[in-house]
Amino acid sequence: MRFSGFRVIKEALTGHRGWGPLWRNPDPQPAYDVVIIGGGGHGLSTAYHLAKVFGGRRIAVLEKGWLGSGNIGRNTTIIRSNYLLPGNEPFYEFSMQLWERMEQEFNFNAMVSQRGILNLIHSDGQRDAYRRRGNAMRLAGADAELLDREQVRAMYPWLNFDAARFPIKGGLLQRRAGTARHDGVAWGYARGADRLGVDLIQNCEVTGFRIEQGRVLGVDTTRGYIGAKKVGVAVAGHTSQVMAKAGLRLPIESHVLQAFVSEGLKPVIDGVITFGAGHFYVSQSDKGGLVFGGDIDGYNSYAQRGNLPVIEDVAEGGMALMPAIGRARLLRIWGGIMDMSMDGSPIIDRTPIEGLYLNAGWCYGGFKATPASGYAFAQLLATDAPHPTATAYRLDRFARGYLIDEKGVGAQPNLH
Amino acid sequence: MLIPHPLLGLRDAQEFTYLGDARLLDRPDGLADGAAAAFFDYAYLRDNPAGIHRELWFHEQGDRSWLVVTRNTLTHEILGAELARDVARARQGGAA
Ligand SMILES: Cc1cc2nc3c(=O)[nH]c(=O)nc-3n(C[C@H](O)[C@H](O)[C@H](O)COP(=O)(O)OP(=O)(O)OC[C@H]3O[C@@H](n4cnc5c(N)ncnc54)[C@H](O)[C@@H]3O)c2cc1C
């Protein structure tokens, strides 16, 4: 079944009886060439790219719940490539380019919307820092524009420009950034992978690894043992738990991040805005809800819900930036568990166990990486060589001192 | 979350800043053999358990003492709090 405008019209006229399920629901085979653990965005993107770009393998994705039940369906959907460091920026720009063509490629509407992200500037020092960042972005082939105060006012006249404490002095704009429908991304990759022959196996929790003489042979699951020549782990917030079963301790802490959505409002924000003086960012969904968030709660957590102090902090940030938000009522608040790494950057690498590969440490920014993370992980799984834009994401970089610390706060996951 | 401070009673967790796993009390000896490997482990690797976690909280907006808080990371239930000073001394086998 292919999606097209013609098809939508035809189905509308014939009572929508022609749509089928987007993927099969197979039982696991006894063995595969590659088993990917975790049916979130990164696992599904990995399977899709492995089958599509590198081909010729029997592949399964094992998901303990349903596809897309983790962070891929809980994030605030922002995609951007506005990083500073050379280990990061080319990778995120590669991801941005994949976002720009993925919907045509996998024939699914992921509602990729390049509505722009505006990072606000509130001081002269911050302007210098953003100018530097913008230059770094452009060096890596991304787009960046430094706006002055009046240019920002023309875009969002209702922002609190003259707040005594944090006046708005300008902004860094990336026009190609934006948002995407998070579930749509998971479903698009899932459907694409399924059509390429990948087995997507749900309700299948990995409970252990079978490892002999330093080599992985397969995984124990709640649906029985599954043999595998190679195993790729992409379980986000549960990385430490899963890798502990293979005897590995990692430079990762699990933390909770909350997100918020207001009641539906008339269109007011057509892009993404981030406050530069407190942690608050906001966009508006196509249904009209203001989607916003801020800091992680800051303590180790697997609870998938947060506490009130962060809610207060985010609300204060919102009020400082756009006082009008105080009139909107909150509809929902939720949390997701993230794998915060010790330098705030991800890991895509082999592990000391032969045949076992790791994709982790995405912190609160892994949604935008979904296409490139899957592509790079697939390349590593297929060829044992890293993708050229992902060579810095080594697991041993902490021991060697090659950290990728965008914020410069050191080995303190709750500050990244 | 309310933290039962051993000296001050129940205090709002907002008054504290969080550092992490209480193993950070066991700073390796920088002059010992294998210090580099020990410090890598100390600085970067974490057990990150789903369940009971002993962790360091600093009462920054209070009496500025360090506490070892025992907390369930699956439920956020707080099971106890001790002065980090006492914990460290007990580990060294000294008198509190
Ligand atoms: C509130 C919030 C807002 C965010 N906002 C943004 C944003 O605006 N922009 C951005 O770029 N990023 C954002 N992120 C981060 C982003 O969502 C994550 O980094 C990313 O989704 C993680 O990768 P994933 O999609 O593969 O994870 P997940 O969807 O969590 O996938 C991991 C999967 O592994 C499965 N799993 C775990 N253990 C096992 C096991 N033992 N066996 C089998 N399966 C298992 C889980 O069930 C899960 O489905 C946000 C995160 C949160 C929580």
Coordinates of C-alpha atoms and ligand atoms in Angstrom, one line a residue:
Chain A
M1 CA 0.0 0.0 0.0
R2 CA 1.5 3.3 -1.1
F3 CA 0.3 6.6 0.3
S4 CA -0.5 9.4 -2.2
G5 CA -2.9 12.3 -2.6
F6 CA -4.8 10.2 -5.2
R7 CA -5.1 7.4 -2.8
V8 CA -6.5 9.6 0.0
I9 CA -9.1 11.0 -2.3
K10 CA -10.0 7.4 -3.5
E11 CA -10.4 6.2 0.0
A12 CA -12.4 9.2 1.0
L13 CA -14.9 8.4 -1.8
T14 CA -15.1 4.7 -1.0
G15 CA -15.6 4.8 2.8
H16 CA -11.9 4.3 3.8
R17 CA -12.3 0.5 3.5
G18 CA -9.0 0.0 1.6
W19 CA -6.5 0.9 4.3
G20 CA -4.6 -2.0 5.8
P21 CA -2.2 -2.3 8.8
L22 CA 1.1 -0.5 8.4
W23 CA 3.2 -3.5 9.3
R24 CA 3.0 -7.2 10.0
N25 CA 3.1 -8.6 13.5
P26 CA 5.4 -11.6 13.2
D27 CA 6.5 -14.1 15.7
P28 CA 10.3 -14.2 16.3
Q29 CA 12.5 -16.5 14.2
P30 CA 15.0 -18.7 16.0
A31 CA 17.9 -16.5 14.7
Y32 CA 18.8 -13.4 12.8
D33 CA 21.9 -11.8 11.3
V34 CA 21.2 -8.6 13.3
V35 CA 19.0 -8.1 16.3
I36 CA 18.2 -4.5 17.3
I37 CA 17.0 -4.1 20.9
G38 CA 14.5 -1.2 21.3
G39 CA 11.6 -0.2 19.0
G40 CA 11.9 3.5 19.6
G41 CA 12.9 6.0 17.0
H42 CA 16.6 5.1 17.0
G43 CA 16.0 1.3 16.8
L44 CA 13.5 1.6 14.0
S45 CA 15.6 4.1 12.1
T46 CA 18.6 1.7 12.5
A47 CA 16.6 -1.3 11.1
Y48 CA 15.2 0.8 8.2
H49 CA 18.6 2.1 7.1
L50 CA 20.3 -1.3 7.7
A51 CA 17.8 -2.9 5.3
K52 CA 17.5 0.0 2.9
V53 CA 21.1 1.2 2.5
F54 CA 23.2 -1.8 3.5
G55 CA 20.8 -4.6 2.6
G56 CA 21.1 -8.4 2.5
R57 CA 20.5 -9.3 6.1
R58 CA 17.9 -10.9 8.2
I59 CA 17.0 -8.3 10.8
A60 CA 14.7 -8.1 13.8
V61 CA 13.7 -5.2 16.1
L62 CA 12.8 -6.4 19.6
E63 CA 10.6 -4.1 21.6
K64 CA 9.4 -4.8 25.2
G65 CA 6.2 -2.8 24.8
W66 CA 4.6 -1.5 21.6
L67 CA 6.5 0.3 18.9
G68 CA 7.1 3.9 19.8
S69 CA 6.0 3.5 23.4
G70 CA 9.1 5.2 24.8
N71 CA 10.6 8.7 24.3
I72 CA 10.0 8.8 20.6
G73 CA 6.3 9.4 21.5
R74 CA 7.0 11.6 24.5
N75 CA 9.3 14.3 23.2
T76 CA 8.6 17.9 22.2
T77 CA 9.4 17.2 18.5
I78 CA 12.0 19.8 17.9
I79 CA 14.5 19.1 15.1
R80 CA 17.5 21.4 14.6
S81 CA 21.2 21.4 13.8
N82 CA 22.5 24.3 15.8
Y83 CA 25.3 22.7 17.8
L84 CA 28.8 24.2 18.4
L85 CA 31.4 21.5 18.6
P86 CA 33.1 19.8 15.6
G87 CA 32.3 16.4 17.0
N88 CA 28.5 17.2 16.9
E89 CA 27.6 19.8 14.3
P90 CA 28.3 17.8 11.1
F91 CA 26.4 14.8 12.5
Y92 CA 23.3 16.9 13.4
E93 CA 23.5 18.7 10.0
F94 CA 23.6 15.3 8.3
S95 CA 20.5 14.4 10.3
M96 CA 18.8 17.7 9.2
Q97 CA 19.4 16.7 5.6
L98 CA 17.9 13.3 6.2
W99 CA 14.8 15.0 7.7
E100 CA 14.4 17.0 4.6
R101 CA 14.1 14.0 2.4
M102 CA 12.8 11.2 4.6
E103 CA 9.1 11.5 3.9
Q104 CA 9.5 11.1 0.2
E105 CA 11.9 8.3 0.8
F106 CA 9.7 6.2 3.1
N107 CA 6.4 7.4 1.7
F108 CA 4.9 8.4 5.0
N109 CA 3.7 11.8 6.3
A110 CA 5.9 12.5 9.3
M111 CA 4.7 16.2 9.2
V112 CA 8.3 17.5 9.0
S113 CA 7.8 21.2 9.3
Q114 CA 10.8 23.5 8.8
R115 CA 9.2 26.4 10.7
G116 CA 12.5 27.7 12.2
I117 CA 14.0 27.8 15.6
L118 CA 14.9 31.1 17.3
N119 CA 17.3 31.2 20.2
L120 CA 16.9 34.5 22.0
I121 CA 19.8 36.7 23.1
H122 CA 19.6 38.8 26.3
S123 CA 23.1 40.1 26.8
D124 CA 26.1 41.2 24.8
G125 CA 28.1 38.2 25.9
Q126 CA 25.4 35.9 24.8
R127 CA 25.4 37.6 21.4
D128 CA 29.1 36.9 21.0
A129 CA 28.5 33.2 22.0
Y130 CA 25.6 32.9 19.5
R131 CA 27.6 34.6 16.7
R132 CA 30.3 32.0 17.3
R133 CA 27.8 29.2 17.3
G134 CA 26.2 30.5 14.1
N135 CA 29.6 30.6 12.4
A136 CA 30.3 27.0 13.5
M137 CA 27.0 25.9 12.1
R138 CA 27.7 27.6 8.7
L139 CA 31.1 26.0 8.6
A140 CA 29.4 22.6 8.8
G141 CA 27.0 23.5 6.0
A142 CA 24.0 24.4 8.2
D143 CA 22.1 27.7 8.0
A144 CA 22.2 30.4 10.7
E145 CA 21.2 34.0 10.9
L146 CA 21.9 36.5 13.6
L147 CA 18.9 38.8 14.2
D148 CA 18.8 42.1 15.9
R149 CA 16.1 43.1 18.3
E150 CA 13.8 44.7 15.6
Q151 CA 14.0 41.7 13.4
V152 CA 12.9 39.5 16.3
R153 CA 10.1 42.0 17.1
A154 CA 8.9 41.7 13.6
M155 CA 8.5 37.9 14.0
Y156 CA 7.1 37.8 17.6
P157 CA 5.9 41.3 18.6
W158 CA 4.2 39.9 21.8
L159 CA 7.4 38.7 23.5
N160 CA 8.5 40.5 26.6
F161 CA 11.2 42.7 25.0
D162 CA 11.7 45.2 27.7
A163 CA 11.8 43.0 30.8
A164 CA 14.0 44.8 33.3
R165 CA 16.1 41.8 34.1
F166 CA 16.3 40.0 30.7
P167 CA 15.6 42.3 27.8
I168 CA 15.6 40.7 24.4
K169 CA 18.5 41.9 22.4
G170 CA 18.3 39.7 19.3
G171 CA 18.3 36.0 18.4
L172 CA 20.0 33.3 16.4
L173 CA 17.7 31.9 13.8
Q174 CA 17.9 28.6 12.0
R175 CA 15.2 28.6 9.4
R176 CA 15.7 25.0 8.3
A177 CA 15.0 23.7 11.9
G178 CA 11.5 23.0 13.1
T179 CA 9.3 20.2 14.3
A180 CA 8.1 16.8 13.1
R181 CA 5.2 14.5 14.2
H182 CA 7.1 12.2 16.6
D183 CA 4.8 9.2 16.3
G184 CA 4.7 9.6 12.6
V185 CA 8.5 9.3 12.5
A186 CA 8.4 6.0 14.4
W187 CA 5.5 4.7 12.3
G188 CA 7.2 5.8 9.0
Y189 CA 10.4 4.0 9.9
A190 CA 8.5 1.0 11.2
R191 CA 6.5 0.7 8.1
G192 CA 9.5 1.3 5.9
A193 CA 11.5 -1.4 7.7
D194 CA 8.7 -3.9 7.6
R195 CA 8.3 -3.5 3.9
L196 CA 12.0 -4.2 3.5
G197 CA 11.5 -7.5 5.3
V198 CA 12.5 -6.5 8.9
D199 CA 10.6 -8.4 11.6
L200 CA 9.3 -5.9 14.2
I201 CA 8.6 -8.0 17.3
Q202 CA 6.5 -6.3 20.0
N203 CA 5.9 -7.4 23.6
C204 CA 9.4 -8.9 23.5
E205 CA 11.6 -7.8 26.4
V206 CA 15.3 -8.7 26.3
T207 CA 16.2 -10.2 29.6
G208 CA 19.8 -11.2 29.0
F209 CA 22.6 -11.9 26.6
R210 CA 24.2 -15.1 25.7
I211 CA 27.9 -14.4 25.6
E212 CA 30.7 -16.9 25.1
Q213 CA 34.4 -16.2 24.9
G214 CA 33.8 -12.5 24.7
R215 CA 31.4 -12.8 21.8
V216 CA 27.6 -12.4 21.8
L217 CA 25.6 -15.3 20.4
G218 CA 22.1 -14.1 21.0
V219 CA 19.6 -12.7 23.5
D220 CA 17.2 -14.2 26.0
T221 CA 13.7 -12.6 25.7
T222 CA 10.3 -13.0 27.2
R223 CA 9.4 -14.7 23.9
G224 CA 12.3 -17.2 24.1
Y225 CA 15.9 -17.3 23.0
I226 CA 16.8 -15.5 19.7
G227 CA 20.2 -16.1 18.1
A228 CA 22.0 -13.2 16.5
K229 CA 25.4 -12.6 14.8
K230 CA 25.2 -9.0 15.8
V231 CA 23.2 -7.2 18.5
G232 CA 22.6 -3.5 18.5
V233 CA 21.2 -1.9 21.6
A234 CA 19.1 1.3 21.3
V235 CA 17.0 1.4 24.5
A236 CA 17.5 5.1 25.5
G237 CA 16.7 5.6 29.2
H238 CA 17.1 1.9 30.0
T239 CA 20.6 1.6 28.5
S240 CA 22.3 1.0 31.9
Q241 CA 19.8 -1.7 32.8
V242 CA 20.2 -3.6 29.6
M243 CA 23.9 -3.3 29.3
A244 CA 24.4 -4.4 32.9
K245 CA 23.0 -7.8 31.7
A246 CA 26.1 -7.9 29.5
G247 CA 28.3 -7.0 32.5
L248 CA 29.0 -3.4 31.4
R249 CA 29.0 -0.2 33.5
L250 CA 28.5 2.9 31.5
P251 CA 29.1 6.7 31.7
I252 CA 25.3 7.2 31.9
E253 CA 22.7 8.3 34.4
S254 CA 18.9 8.0 33.8
H255 CA 17.0 11.2 34.4
V256 CA 13.4 12.4 34.0
L257 CA 12.4 15.3 31.6
Q258 CA 9.0 16.7 31.7
A259 CA 7.0 18.3 28.9
F260 CA 3.8 20.3 28.8
V261 CA 0.9 21.1 26.5
S262 CA -1.7 23.8 26.8
E263 CA -5.3 23.8 25.7
G264 CA -5.7 24.4 21.9
L265 CA -5.3 28.1 21.0
K266 CA -5.6 30.1 17.8
P267 CA -2.3 30.2 15.9
V268 CA 0.2 32.5 17.7
I269 CA 3.7 30.9 17.4
D270 CA 4.6 29.7 13.9
G271 CA 8.2 28.6 14.8
V272 CA 10.1 27.4 17.9
I273 CA 11.4 29.9 20.4
T274 CA 13.9 29.3 23.2
F275 CA 14.4 31.6 26.1
G276 CA 18.1 32.5 26.5
A277 CA 17.9 33.5 30.2
G278 CA 16.1 30.6 31.8
H279 CA 15.4 27.1 30.5
F280 CA 12.1 27.4 28.6
Y281 CA 11.2 26.6 25.0
V282 CA 7.9 26.6 23.2
S283 CA 6.3 25.8 19.9
Q284 CA 2.6 25.4 18.8
S285 CA 1.3 22.1 17.5
D286 CA -1.0 22.0 14.5
K287 CA -3.9 21.3 16.8
G288 CA -3.2 24.6 18.5
G289 CA -1.7 23.5 21.9
L290 CA 1.4 25.3 23.1
V291 CA 4.0 22.6 23.5
F292 CA 6.8 23.6 25.9
G293 CA 9.4 22.4 28.4
G294 CA 12.5 23.2 30.3
D295 CA 15.1 21.6 32.5
I296 CA 15.3 18.0 33.5
D297 CA 14.3 17.3 37.1
G298 CA 18.0 16.7 38.0
Y299 CA 18.0 13.5 40.1
N300 CA 18.3 9.9 38.9
S301 CA 14.9 8.6 38.0
Y302 CA 13.1 5.8 36.2
A303 CA 9.7 7.0 37.3
Q304 CA 8.5 8.5 34.0
R305 CA 7.0 11.4 35.9
G306 CA 8.6 14.4 37.5
N307 CA 8.0 16.8 40.4
L308 CA 6.5 20.2 41.0
P309 CA 9.6 22.4 41.4
V310 CA 10.5 22.0 37.7
I311 CA 6.9 22.7 36.7
E312 CA 7.1 25.9 38.6
D313 CA 10.5 26.8 37.1
V314 CA 9.2 26.2 33.5
A315 CA 6.1 28.2 34.2
E316 CA 8.2 31.1 35.5
G317 CA 10.4 30.9 32.4
G318 CA 7.3 31.1 30.3
M319 CA 5.8 34.0 32.2
A320 CA 9.1 35.9 31.9
L321 CA 9.3 35.5 28.2
M322 CA 5.7 35.7 27.1
P323 CA 3.4 36.9 29.8
A324 CA 0.3 36.1 27.7
I325 CA 1.0 32.4 28.3
G326 CA -0.4 32.9 31.9
R327 CA -3.9 33.0 30.4
A328 CA -3.6 29.5 28.9
R329 CA -4.6 26.5 30.8
L330 CA -2.3 23.4 30.9
L331 CA -3.9 20.3 29.4
R332 CA -1.3 17.7 30.1
I333 CA 2.1 17.1 31.7
W334 CA 4.2 14.0 31.3
G335 CA 7.8 12.7 31.7
G336 CA 10.2 10.5 29.9
I337 CA 13.4 8.7 31.1
M338 CA 16.5 9.8 29.3
D339 CA 20.0 8.4 29.2
M340 CA 22.1 11.4 30.3
S341 CA 25.7 10.9 29.4
M342 CA 28.7 12.3 31.2
D343 CA 29.5 14.9 28.6
G344 CA 26.0 15.5 27.2
S345 CA 26.8 13.8 23.9
P346 CA 25.8 10.4 22.5
I347 CA 27.6 7.1 22.0
I348 CA 27.5 5.1 18.7
D349 CA 30.2 2.5 19.0
R350 CA 31.2 -1.1 19.4
T351 CA 31.6 -2.5 22.9
P352 CA 34.3 -4.6 24.4
I353 CA 32.0 -7.6 23.7
E354 CA 32.4 -8.8 20.1
G355 CA 29.2 -8.5 18.1
L356 CA 27.5 -6.2 20.7
Y357 CA 27.0 -2.6 19.6
L358 CA 25.7 0.4 21.5
N359 CA 23.7 3.4 20.6
A360 CA 23.0 5.6 23.7
G361 CA 23.5 8.8 25.7
W362 CA 21.1 10.9 23.6
C363 CA 20.1 12.9 26.7
Y364 CA 17.1 15.2 26.0
G365 CA 18.0 15.9 22.4
G366 CA 17.9 12.5 20.6
F367 CA 14.7 13.1 18.6
K368 CA 16.4 15.4 16.1
A369 CA 19.1 12.7 15.7
T370 CA 16.7 9.9 14.9
P371 CA 17.5 9.7 11.1
A372 CA 21.2 10.1 11.4
S373 CA 21.6 8.0 14.5
G374 CA 19.9 5.1 12.7
Y375 CA 21.9 5.6 9.6
A376 CA 25.2 5.8 11.4
F377 CA 24.4 2.9 13.7
A378 CA 23.3 0.8 10.6
Q379 CA 26.6 1.7 8.9
L380 CA 28.6 0.6 12.0
L381 CA 26.6 -2.6 12.4
A382 CA 27.0 -3.4 8.7
T383 CA 30.6 -2.4 8.1
D384 CA 32.3 -2.1 11.5
A385 CA 33.4 1.4 10.5
P386 CA 31.7 4.5 11.8
H387 CA 29.8 7.0 9.6
P388 CA 32.1 9.9 8.8
T389 CA 30.0 12.3 10.8
A390 CA 29.9 10.0 13.9
T391 CA 33.5 9.3 14.5
A392 CA 33.7 11.2 17.7
Y393 CA 30.9 9.2 19.4
R394 CA 33.3 6.6 20.9
L395 CA 32.5 4.8 24.1
D396 CA 36.1 5.1 25.2
R397 CA 36.4 8.8 24.7
F398 CA 35.8 9.4 28.5
A399 CA 38.8 7.3 29.4
R400 CA 40.9 9.0 26.7
G401 CA 39.8 12.5 27.6
Y402 CA 38.1 13.3 24.3
L403 CA 34.8 14.6 25.7
I404 CA 32.3 16.4 23.6
D405 CA 31.0 18.8 26.2
E406 CA 28.8 21.4 24.5
K407 CA 28.0 23.1 27.8
G408 CA 31.4 22.7 29.4
V409 CA 30.1 21.5 32.7
G410 CA 32.1 18.3 33.1
A411 CA 31.0 14.9 34.3
Q412 CA 27.8 16.0 35.8
P413 CA 24.9 14.5 33.8
N414 CA 22.2 16.7 35.5
L415 CA 23.9 19.9 34.3
H416 CA 24.1 19.0 30.6
Chain B
M1 CA 9.9 15.3 47.4
L2 CA 10.6 16.0 51.1
I3 CA 14.0 15.0 52.4
P4 CA 14.2 14.1 56.2
H5 CA 17.2 16.1 57.1
P6 CA 18.8 14.5 60.3
L7 CA 19.2 17.9 62.0
L8 CA 16.4 20.1 60.4
G9 CA 13.5 17.6 59.9
L10 CA 11.5 17.4 56.6
R11 CA 12.9 19.8 54.0
D12 CA 11.7 20.5 50.5
A13 CA 14.0 18.9 47.9
Q14 CA 14.1 22.2 46.1
E15 CA 16.4 23.6 48.9
F16 CA 19.0 21.1 47.8
T17 CA 21.2 20.6 44.8
Y18 CA 21.9 17.1 43.6
L19 CA 25.3 15.6 42.9
G20 CA 24.8 11.9 42.3
D21 CA 25.7 8.4 43.5
A22 CA 27.0 8.4 47.1
R23 CA 30.0 6.4 45.9
L24 CA 31.5 9.8 45.0
L25 CA 32.4 9.8 48.7
D26 CA 35.1 7.2 48.0
R27 CA 37.5 9.3 46.2
P28 CA 40.5 7.2 44.9
D29 CA 44.0 7.8 46.1
G30 CA 45.7 9.9 43.4
L31 CA 49.2 8.5 44.4
A32 CA 48.3 4.8 44.4
D33 CA 49.2 2.5 41.5
G34 CA 46.5 2.5 38.8
A35 CA 45.2 5.9 39.9
A36 CA 44.2 6.9 36.3
A37 CA 42.0 3.9 35.9
A38 CA 40.5 4.3 39.4
F39 CA 39.7 8.0 38.6
F40 CA 38.1 7.1 35.3
D41 CA 35.8 4.8 37.1
Y42 CA 35.2 7.3 39.8
A43 CA 34.5 10.3 37.5
Y44 CA 32.6 8.6 34.7
L45 CA 31.1 5.2 35.4
R46 CA 27.8 4.8 37.3
D47 CA 25.6 1.8 38.4
N48 CA 22.5 3.9 37.6
P49 CA 20.1 1.4 39.4
A50 CA 16.4 1.2 38.8
G51 CA 15.4 0.9 42.5
I52 CA 17.2 1.8 45.7
H53 CA 19.9 4.5 45.1
R54 CA 22.1 6.1 47.7
E55 CA 22.9 9.6 46.6
L56 CA 24.5 12.9 47.6
W57 CA 22.3 16.0 48.1
F58 CA 23.8 19.4 49.2
H59 CA 21.5 21.6 51.4
E60 CA 22.6 24.7 49.5
Q61 CA 19.6 26.9 50.6
G62 CA 19.8 25.6 54.1
D63 CA 22.5 24.6 56.5
R64 CA 25.0 23.8 53.7
S65 CA 25.5 20.2 54.8
W66 CA 25.9 17.3 52.5
L67 CA 23.5 14.4 53.0
V68 CA 23.4 10.8 51.8
V69 CA 19.8 10.2 50.8
T70 CA 18.4 6.8 50.2
R71 CA 15.7 6.9 47.5
N72 CA 13.8 4.6 45.2
T73 CA 14.4 5.8 41.6
L74 CA 11.4 3.9 40.4
T75 CA 8.9 5.7 42.7
H76 CA 10.8 8.7 44.1
E77 CA 10.1 7.4 47.6
I78 CA 12.6 8.7 50.0
L79 CA 13.7 6.0 52.5
G80 CA 16.1 7.9 54.7
A81 CA 18.8 10.6 55.0
E82 CA 22.1 10.8 56.9
L83 CA 24.8 13.4 57.2
A84 CA 27.4 12.5 54.6
R85 CA 30.0 13.4 57.1
D86 CA 28.8 10.5 59.4
V87 CA 28.7 8.1 56.5
A88 CA 32.2 9.0 55.4
R89 CA 33.6 8.6 58.9
A90 CA 31.9 5.3 59.4
R91 CA 33.4 4.0 56.2
Q92 CA 36.8 5.1 57.3
G93 CA 36.2 3.3 60.5
G94 CA 36.8 6.4 62.5
A95 CA 34.6 7.8 65.3
A96 CA 31.7 10.0 64.3
Ligands
LIG1 C1 9.8 15.2 27.6 C2 10.8 15.0 26.5 C3 11.0 16.0 25.5 C4 12.0 15.8 24.5 N1 12.1 16.8 23.6 C5 13.0 16.6 22.6 C6 13.1 17.5 21.5 O1 12.3 18.5 21.4 N2 14.0 17.4 20.5 C7 14.8 16.3 20.6 O2 15.7 16.2 19.7 N3 14.8 15.4 21.5 C8 13.9 15.5 22.5 N4 13.8 14.5 23.5 C9 14.7 13.4 23.5 C10 14.3 12.2 22.6 O3 12.9 12.0 22.8 C11 15.1 11.0 22.9 O4 16.5 11.3 23.0 C12 14.9 9.9 21.9 O5 13.6 9.7 21.6 C13 15.6 8.6 22.4 O6 15.7 7.6 21.4 P1 14.5 6.6 21.1 O7 13.5 7.2 20.3 O8 15.1 5.4 20.4 O9 14.0 6.2 22.5 P2 12.7 5.4 23.0 O10 11.5 5.7 22.1 O11 12.6 5.5 24.4 O12 13.1 3.9 22.6 C14 13.7 2.9 23.4 C15 12.9 1.7 23.4 O13 13.6 0.6 24.0 C16 12.6 -0.2 24.6 N5 13.3 -1.1 25.6 C17 13.9 -0.7 26.8 N6 14.4 -1.8 27.4 C18 14.1 -2.8 26.6 C19 14.4 -4.3 26.7 N7 15.0 -4.8 27.8 N8 14.0 -5.1 25.7 C20 13.3 -4.6 24.6 N9 13.1 -3.3 24.4 C21 13.4 -2.4 25.4 C22 11.7 0.8 25.2 O14 10.4 0.2 25.5 C23 11.6 1.8 24.1 O15 10.5 1.7 23.3 C24 12.8 14.7 24.6 C25 12.6 13.7 25.5 C26 11.6 13.8 26.5 C27 11.4 12.8 27.5

